[in-house]
Amino acid sequence: MFKVAVDVGGTFADFIVRDEGGCVATAKIPSSIENPLEPIFRGLNELAEKFNITLEEFLAQTEKFTHGTTVGINALLQGQGAKTALITTEGFRDALELRRSRLNEQWDFCVSLPPVLVPRHLRIGLRERMDYRGVSVKPIDRTQIPMIAEFLRQEKVKAVAVCLLFACRNPKHEVEFKEQLQELLPNIFVTLSSELSSQLGEYERTSTTVLNARLSPILGNYLQDLRAHLRAKGLRVPISIAQNNGGLTDLTQASRRAVNTLFSGPAGGVKGGWILAREQGLADLVVGDMGGTSFDVSLIRQGMMELTPQAEIAGYPVQLPMLDIHTVGAGGGSIAWLDKGGMLKVGPQSAGAKPGPACYGLGGQEPTITDAALIMGLIDDRSFLGGRMVLNKELAYTSIEKKVAKPLGLAVPEAAYAIYQVALSLMADAVYLMTVKKGYDPRSFALAAVGGALPLFATALAKGVGIRQVVVPELAPVFCAQGLFHSNFQFEGLRNLYEVLGEVSSLSWSRAMLELRFQADEELSRLEVAEGQREYMWSADLKYPDQHHEINIPIRGIVSDQEIWPQLAKEFHEAHERLYGYCQPEKLLVLVNLRLIAQEKERLPESAIDPRIEESFINANSIVGENNTASPSIGLKMVYLQGRFQKVKVFHWKDLKNGMDLPGPALIKKEYTTILLEENCQAKLDEAKNLIINIGKDRH
């Protein structure tokens, strides 16, 4: 029987399969925005061939199928989505366009803002009102609903977002409106803010609801097509979909809540980093994932994945808890360009998989990081994607010469190296943002270099930010798919309390706790998670009375015991001191939200990465040998580093043995990636076939 994980990114789709005997096969296929199903079936066919069976036989023997998707985020970035109307409390329909008063560039009053997702004529004020306590002070005007339904029918609206004032305290009016509207328009998709988020913050809650309404019909259609095609080819098990929080859900829930899947692929990388940190005995780990479109940074700190209560995606706030991932446009396909002042920039625009970088020969004219790496000699023109794609070095040379080298008065190798350095600086800034800005010392972290492109930058990045150890996992090129293997079904719930900590009534606390527990058990039961396989993690959002943002603090004791509150206050002040450089322990604290994460218990394997894995597929009996004697390199290669071409040794990953010492500078070639060891770096393969690189240590 097989377990399959598929992560479809913006540029490549990654595949990994494990059989019951421990054999592993991987594949990497260029993505297709026009036809997202096509690369999935190409990859599955390739996996089936590696086991010498047909696709139908392969899928019939599959017992678990996990999928991370970018359909939702791609639709958002491309301005696509179902035609959506917004129903809000009368007098508040412009909150979506007014946004918040703050600007990302606070001194630039001409900064462009993302377009409003619902035009004003489709934003409708509903005559009703809840007060701030969730008490109905004005019931819904039922006579208005048929008129709204007729207007939506005439406008051919496909989705409706409902976000009424203070529905986070009492969803009664939202639920009542949805029931009556769907009696009149049974085929329209309706999403309620109270179904998604129970947090205060009218604009953020409205933005989240509108995003979900726009994207869910698109994702739902894609998932239904995927299920139908896979079933036709023999798949008999349900498809599990990765969520932003690192957990899984089923197709039914994912189709209704597309906003929960916007970061489903990168979330798999964080999950994989958490497993890797446990294997390596690392309390603190920076997970850097560089693919074809972006560079994603996340942290494993004190052995835990870090969550954020809300995020901003493409300029739109999403008021949902998700793994804390910072993304910059620095992937292999990120385009290098000159601004009006002649300064070299890289990204965030990407050439994608098609037309792709200039060296792909598919029509791309813009120079990218991949083109620069090819000119520098870091990658080979005939071994890209395991030899499946031949790169055109002349096209890369011409593109860099025309767009970068000549305008800057540089030689083409110098321009390529400049592109490499600018991309490297973007990555270093992203790591600093996730560590130093949060009060963490990056020197106390190790770096997990994953994705198809980051191993080329990893040692230079580690040197730049002060990290002393880099880990390149055996399955680094398909690491997000690898992480999906360790994801389980998960539910997250929240109850808004907004009371002074220490003055919360026992009734309010108990009611919130019981409601969350009931909701979680109901969802996990629907997902067929047995009661004995469930675990619950509670936390609280706290803040000072005059603050806007809160800090999430884990509840480490018995949640029903209010004696835990002094410890919560103590941990809040400590966190505030670390994040902002001061705390005010003399002040009372406001308990804003009670949160619950309920999930299927982790079932960690003895080793998340089987030591029997070879380059992409091995026989279960092919165990790595015990010979640690360094074999000769497979040759020398001219590589442009430190302002000049220099010879470096080249090794192939499949020739490495446990304990073999590899001093830099050197290149290590792998099927879907290449690792660059800079000078003063020492690498060694561990028993699990992870490459451990020590920075700044000599070979002795």
JSON list of N, CA and C in Angstrom, two decimals, residues 228-273:
[
{"chain": "A", "resi": 228, "resn": "ALA", "atom": "N", "xyz": [-12.93, 13.61, -8.95]},
{"chain": "A", "resi": 228, "resn": "ALA", "atom": "CA", "xyz": [-13.57, 12.83, -10.01]},
{"chain": "A", "resi": 228, "resn": "ALA", "atom": "C", "xyz": [-12.53, 12.15, -10.90]},
{"chain": "A", "resi": 229, "resn": "HIS", "atom": "N", "xyz": [-11.48, 12.87, -11.28]},
{"chain": "A", "resi": 229, "resn": "HIS", "atom": "CA", "xyz": [-10.45, 12.30, -12.15]},
{"chain": "A", "resi": 229, "resn": "HIS", "atom": "C", "xyz": [-9.66, 11.21, -11.44]},
{"chain": "A", "resi": 230, "resn": "LEU", "atom": "N", "xyz": [-9.34, 11.43, -10.16]},
{"chain": "A", "resi": 230, "resn": "LEU", "atom": "CA", "xyz": [-8.58, 10.41, -9.42]},
{"chain": "A", "resi": 230, "resn": "LEU", "atom": "C", "xyz": [-9.43, 9.16, -9.19]},
{"chain": "A", "resi": 231, "resn": "ARG", "atom": "N", "xyz": [-10.70, 9.35, -8.90]},
{"chain": "A", "resi": 231, "resn": "ARG", "atom": "CA", "xyz": [-11.58, 8.18, -8.73]},
{"chain": "A", "resi": 231, "resn": "ARG", "atom": "C", "xyz": [-11.71, 7.40, -10.03]},
{"chain": "A", "resi": 232, "resn": "ALA", "atom": "N", "xyz": [-11.78, 8.13, -11.14]},
{"chain": "A", "resi": 232, "resn": "ALA", "atom": "CA", "xyz": [-11.89, 7.45, -12.43]},
{"chain": "A", "resi": 232, "resn": "ALA", "atom": "C", "xyz": [-10.65, 6.63, -12.73]},
{"chain": "A", "resi": 233, "resn": "LYS", "atom": "N", "xyz": [-9.51, 7.04, -12.15]},
{"chain": "A", "resi": 233, "resn": "LYS", "atom": "CA", "xyz": [-8.26, 6.31, -12.35]},
{"chain": "A", "resi": 233, "resn": "LYS", "atom": "C", "xyz": [-8.00, 5.26, -11.27]},
{"chain": "A", "resi": 234, "resn": "GLY", "atom": "N", "xyz": [-8.91, 5.15, -10.29]},
{"chain": "A", "resi": 234, "resn": "GLY", "atom": "CA", "xyz": [-8.77, 4.06, -9.33]},
{"chain": "A", "resi": 234, "resn": "GLY", "atom": "C", "xyz": [-8.59, 4.43, -7.88]},
{"chain": "A", "resi": 235, "resn": "LEU", "atom": "N", "xyz": [-8.49, 5.74, -7.53]},
{"chain": "A", "resi": 235, "resn": "LEU", "atom": "CA", "xyz": [-8.30, 6.12, -6.13]},
{"chain": "A", "resi": 235, "resn": "LEU", "atom": "C", "xyz": [-9.58, 5.85, -5.34]},
{"chain": "A", "resi": 236, "resn": "ARG", "atom": "N", "xyz": [-9.46, 5.18, -4.20]},
{"chain": "A", "resi": 236, "resn": "ARG", "atom": "CA", "xyz": [-10.63, 4.82, -3.41]},
{"chain": "A", "resi": 236, "resn": "ARG", "atom": "C", "xyz": [-10.68, 5.52, -2.05]},
{"chain": "A", "resi": 237, "resn": "VAL", "atom": "N", "xyz": [-9.60, 6.19, -1.65]},
{"chain": "A", "resi": 237, "resn": "VAL", "atom": "CA", "xyz": [-9.57, 6.82, -0.33]},
{"chain": "A", "resi": 237, "resn": "VAL", "atom": "C", "xyz": [-9.88, 8.31, -0.47]},
{"chain": "A", "resi": 238, "resn": "PRO", "atom": "N", "xyz": [-10.35, 8.95, 0.61]},
{"chain": "A", "resi": 238, "resn": "PRO", "atom": "CA", "xyz": [-10.60, 10.40, 0.55]},
{"chain": "A", "resi": 238, "resn": "PRO", "atom": "C", "xyz": [-9.30, 11.17, 0.36]},
{"chain": "A", "resi": 239, "resn": "ILE", "atom": "N", "xyz": [-9.42, 12.36, -0.21]},
{"chain": "A", "resi": 239, "resn": "ILE", "atom": "CA", "xyz": [-8.27, 13.26, -0.37]},
{"chain": "A", "resi": 239, "resn": "ILE", "atom": "C", "xyz": [-8.24, 14.21, 0.82]},
{"chain": "A", "resi": 240, "resn": "SER", "atom": "N", "xyz": [-7.09, 14.30, 1.48]},
{"chain": "A", "resi": 240, "resn": "SER", "atom": "CA", "xyz": [-6.91, 15.23, 2.59]},
{"chain": "A", "resi": 240, "resn": "SER", "atom": "C", "xyz": [-6.22, 16.49, 2.09]},
{"chain": "A", "resi": 241, "resn": "ILE", "atom": "N", "xyz": [-6.68, 17.65, 2.53]},
{"chain": "A", "resi": 241, "resn": "ILE", "atom": "CA", "xyz": [-6.16, 18.92, 2.06]},
{"chain": "A", "resi": 241, "resn": "ILE", "atom": "C", "xyz": [-5.43, 19.62, 3.20]},
{"chain": "A", "resi": 242, "resn": "ALA", "atom": "N", "xyz": [-4.23, 20.11, 2.90]},
{"chain": "A", "resi": 242, "resn": "ALA", "atom": "CA", "xyz": [-3.43, 20.82, 3.90]},
{"chain": "A", "resi": 242, "resn": "ALA", "atom": "C", "xyz": [-3.99, 22.23, 4.12]},
{"chain": "A", "resi": 243, "resn": "GLN", "atom": "N", "xyz": [-3.90, 22.69, 5.38]},
{"chain": "A", "resi": 243, "resn": "GLN", "atom": "CA", "xyz": [-4.40, 24.01, 5.76]},
{"chain": "A", "resi": 243, "resn": "GLN", "atom": "C", "xyz": [-3.24, 24.91, 6.17]},
{"chain": "A", "resi": 244, "resn": "ASN", "atom": "N", "xyz": [-3.56, 26.21, 6.32]},
{"chain": "A", "resi": 244, "resn": "ASN", "atom": "CA", "xyz": [-2.55, 27.19, 6.73]},
{"chain": "A", "resi": 244, "resn": "ASN", "atom": "C", "xyz": [-1.93, 26.88, 8.08]},
{"chain": "A", "resi": 245, "resn": "ASN", "atom": "N", "xyz": [-2.66, 26.19, 8.94]},
{"chain": "A", "resi": 245, "resn": "ASN", "atom": "CA", "xyz": [-2.19, 25.94, 10.30]},
{"chain": "A", "resi": 245, "resn": "ASN", "atom": "C", "xyz": [-1.34, 24.68, 10.40]},
{"chain": "A", "resi": 246, "resn": "GLY", "atom": "N", "xyz": [-1.08, 24.01, 9.28]},
{"chain": "A", "resi": 246, "resn": "GLY", "atom": "CA", "xyz": [-0.27, 22.80, 9.31]},
{"chain": "A", "resi": 246, "resn": "GLY", "atom": "C", "xyz": [-1.07, 21.53, 9.48]},
{"chain": "A", "resi": 247, "resn": "GLY", "atom": "N", "xyz": [-2.37, 21.66, 9.73]},
{"chain": "A", "resi": 247, "resn": "GLY", "atom": "CA", "xyz": [-3.22, 20.49, 9.87]},
{"chain": "A", "resi": 247, "resn": "GLY", "atom": "C", "xyz": [-3.91, 20.15, 8.56]},
{"chain": "A", "resi": 248, "resn": "LEU", "atom": "N", "xyz": [-4.71, 19.10, 8.61]},
{"chain": "A", "resi": 248, "resn": "LEU", "atom": "CA", "xyz": [-5.43, 18.63, 7.42]},
{"chain": "A", "resi": 248, "resn": "LEU", "atom": "C", "xyz": [-6.93, 18.78, 7.63]},
{"chain": "A", "resi": 249, "resn": "THR", "atom": "N", "xyz": [-7.64, 18.85, 6.52]},
{"chain": "A", "resi": 249, "resn": "THR", "atom": "CA", "xyz": [-9.09, 18.76, 6.54]},
{"chain": "A", "resi": 249, "resn": "THR", "atom": "C", "xyz": [-9.51, 17.95, 5.32]},
{"chain": "A", "resi": 250, "resn": "ASP", "atom": "N", "xyz": [-10.82, 17.75, 5.16]},
{"chain": "A", "resi": 250, "resn": "ASP", "atom": "CA", "xyz": [-11.29, 16.98, 4.01]},
{"chain": "A", "resi": 250, "resn": "ASP", "atom": "C", "xyz": [-11.76, 17.91, 2.90]},
{"chain": "A", "resi": 251, "resn": "LEU", "atom": "N", "xyz": [-12.17, 17.34, 1.78]},
{"chain": "A", "resi": 251, "resn": "LEU", "atom": "CA", "xyz": [-12.58, 18.14, 0.63]},
{"chain": "A", "resi": 251, "resn": "LEU", "atom": "C", "xyz": [-13.81, 18.98, 0.93]},
{"chain": "A", "resi": 252, "resn": "THR", "atom": "N", "xyz": [-14.72, 18.44, 1.74]},
{"chain": "A", "resi": 252, "resn": "THR", "atom": "CA", "xyz": [-15.95, 19.17, 2.05]},
{"chain": "A", "resi": 252, "resn": "THR", "atom": "C", "xyz": [-15.64, 20.49, 2.74]},
{"chain": "A", "resi": 253, "resn": "GLN", "atom": "N", "xyz": [-14.82, 20.43, 3.77]},
{"chain": "A", "resi": 253, "resn": "GLN", "atom": "CA", "xyz": [-14.48, 21.63, 4.52]},
{"chain": "A", "resi": 253, "resn": "GLN", "atom": "C", "xyz": [-13.60, 22.56, 3.70]},
{"chain": "A", "resi": 254, "resn": "ALA", "atom": "N", "xyz": [-12.62, 22.02, 2.98]},
{"chain": "A", "resi": 254, "resn": "ALA", "atom": "CA", "xyz": [-11.74, 22.86, 2.17]},
{"chain": "A", "resi": 254, "resn": "ALA", "atom": "C", "xyz": [-12.51, 23.60, 1.10]},
{"chain": "A", "resi": 255, "resn": "SER", "atom": "N", "xyz": [-13.51, 22.96, 0.52]},
{"chain": "A", "resi": 255, "resn": "SER", "atom": "CA", "xyz": [-14.30, 23.60, -0.53]},
{"chain": "A", "resi": 255, "resn": "SER", "atom": "C", "xyz": [-15.11, 24.77, 0.01]},
{"chain": "A", "resi": 256, "resn": "ARG", "atom": "N", "xyz": [-15.47, 24.72, 1.30]},
{"chain": "A", "resi": 256, "resn": "ARG", "atom": "CA", "xyz": [-16.23, 25.81, 1.91]},
{"chain": "A", "resi": 256, "resn": "ARG", "atom": "C", "xyz": [-15.34, 26.89, 2.48]},
{"chain": "A", "resi": 257, "resn": "ARG", "atom": "N", "xyz": [-14.07, 26.54, 2.76]},
{"chain": "A", "resi": 257, "resn": "ARG", "atom": "CA", "xyz": [-13.18, 27.49, 3.43]},
{"chain": "A", "resi": 257, "resn": "ARG", "atom": "C", "xyz": [-11.84, 27.55, 2.71]},
{"chain": "A", "resi": 258, "resn": "ALA", "atom": "N", "xyz": [-11.88, 28.09, 1.50]},
{"chain": "A", "resi": 258, "resn": "ALA", "atom": "CA", "xyz": [-10.66, 28.20, 0.70]},
{"chain": "A", "resi": 258, "resn": "ALA", "atom": "C", "xyz": [-9.62, 29.08, 1.36]},
{"chain": "A", "resi": 259, "resn": "VAL", "atom": "N", "xyz": [-10.07, 30.04, 2.15]},
{"chain": "A", "resi": 259, "resn": "VAL", "atom": "CA", "xyz": [-9.12, 30.96, 2.79]},
{"chain": "A", "resi": 259, "resn": "VAL", "atom": "C", "xyz": [-8.21, 30.21, 3.77]},
{"chain": "A", "resi": 260, "resn": "ASN", "atom": "N", "xyz": [-8.63, 29.04, 4.21]},
{"chain": "A", "resi": 260, "resn": "ASN", "atom": "CA", "xyz": [-7.79, 28.23, 5.11]},
{"chain": "A", "resi": 260, "resn": "ASN", "atom": "C", "xyz": [-6.68, 27.49, 4.38]},
{"chain": "A", "resi": 261, "resn": "THR", "atom": "N", "xyz": [-6.66, 27.55, 3.05]},
{"chain": "A", "resi": 261, "resn": "THR", "atom": "CA", "xyz": [-5.68, 26.78, 2.27]},
{"chain": "A", "resi": 261, "resn": "THR", "atom": "C", "xyz": [-4.69, 27.67, 1.53]},
{"chain": "A", "resi": 262, "resn": "LEU", "atom": "N", "xyz": [-4.70, 28.98, 1.78]},
{"chain": "A", "resi": 262, "resn": "LEU", "atom": "CA", "xyz": [-3.85, 29.88, 1.01]},
{"chain": "A", "resi": 262, "resn": "LEU", "atom": "C", "xyz": [-2.37, 29.56, 1.17]},
{"chain": "A", "resi": 263, "resn": "PHE", "atom": "N", "xyz": [-1.96, 29.11, 2.35]},
{"chain": "A", "resi": 263, "resn": "PHE", "atom": "CA", "xyz": [-0.56, 28.76, 2.60]},
{"chain": "A", "resi": 263, "resn": "PHE", "atom": "C", "xyz": [-0.41, 27.27, 2.86]},
{"chain": "A", "resi": 264, "resn": "SER", "atom": "N", "xyz": [-1.24, 26.45, 2.21]},
{"chain": "A", "resi": 264, "resn": "SER", "atom": "CA", "xyz": [-1.23, 25.03, 2.54]},
{"chain": "A", "resi": 264, "resn": "SER", "atom": "C", "xyz": [0.08, 24.35, 2.17]},
{"chain": "A", "resi": 265, "resn": "GLY", "atom": "N", "xyz": [0.69, 24.76, 1.04]},
{"chain": "A", "resi": 265, "resn": "GLY", "atom": "CA", "xyz": [1.96, 24.16, 0.65]},
{"chain": "A", "resi": 265, "resn": "GLY", "atom": "C", "xyz": [3.10, 24.53, 1.59]},
{"chain": "A", "resi": 266, "resn": "PRO", "atom": "N", "xyz": [3.38, 25.84, 1.80]},
{"chain": "A", "resi": 266, "resn": "PRO", "atom": "CA", "xyz": [4.44, 26.22, 2.73]},
{"chain": "A", "resi": 266, "resn": "PRO", "atom": "C", "xyz": [4.23, 25.68, 4.14]},
{"chain": "A", "resi": 267, "resn": "ALA", "atom": "N", "xyz": [2.97, 25.50, 4.55]},
{"chain": "A", "resi": 267, "resn": "ALA", "atom": "CA", "xyz": [2.71, 24.93, 5.88]},
{"chain": "A", "resi": 267, "resn": "ALA", "atom": "C", "xyz": [3.29, 23.53, 6.00]},
{"chain": "A", "resi": 268, "resn": "GLY", "atom": "N", "xyz": [3.29, 22.79, 4.89]},
{"chain": "A", "resi": 268, "resn": "GLY", "atom": "CA", "xyz": [3.92, 21.47, 4.90]},
{"chain": "A", "resi": 268, "resn": "GLY", "atom": "C", "xyz": [5.40, 21.56, 5.17]},
{"chain": "A", "resi": 269, "resn": "GLY", "atom": "N", "xyz": [6.05, 22.62, 4.67]},
{"chain": "A", "resi": 269, "resn": "GLY", "atom": "CA", "xyz": [7.46, 22.82, 4.94]},
{"chain": "A", "resi": 269, "resn": "GLY", "atom": "C", "xyz": [7.74, 23.07, 6.40]},
{"chain": "A", "resi": 270, "resn": "VAL", "atom": "N", "xyz": [6.87, 23.84, 7.06]},
{"chain": "A", "resi": 270, "resn": "VAL", "atom": "CA", "xyz": [7.05, 24.09, 8.49]},
{"chain": "A", "resi": 270, "resn": "VAL", "atom": "C", "xyz": [6.89, 22.78, 9.28]},
{"chain": "A", "resi": 271, "resn": "LYS", "atom": "N", "xyz": [5.90, 22.00, 8.88]},
{"chain": "A", "resi": 271, "resn": "LYS", "atom": "CA", "xyz": [5.69, 20.71, 9.54]},
{"chain": "A", "resi": 271, "resn": "LYS", "atom": "C", "xyz": [6.91, 19.81, 9.37]},
{"chain": "A", "resi": 272, "resn": "GLY", "atom": "N", "xyz": [7.46, 19.80, 8.16]},
{"chain": "A", "resi": 272, "resn": "GLY", "atom": "CA", "xyz": [8.66, 19.02, 7.93]},
{"chain": "A", "resi": 272, "resn": "GLY", "atom": "C", "xyz": [9.83, 19.52, 8.75]},
{"chain": "A", "resi": 273, "resn": "GLY", "atom": "N", "xyz": [9.93, 20.85, 8.91]},
{"chain": "A", "resi": 273, "resn": "GLY", "atom": "CA", "xyz": [10.98, 21.42, 9.74]},
{"chain": "A", "resi": 273, "resn": "GLY", "atom": "C", "xyz": [10.85, 21.02, 11.20]}
]
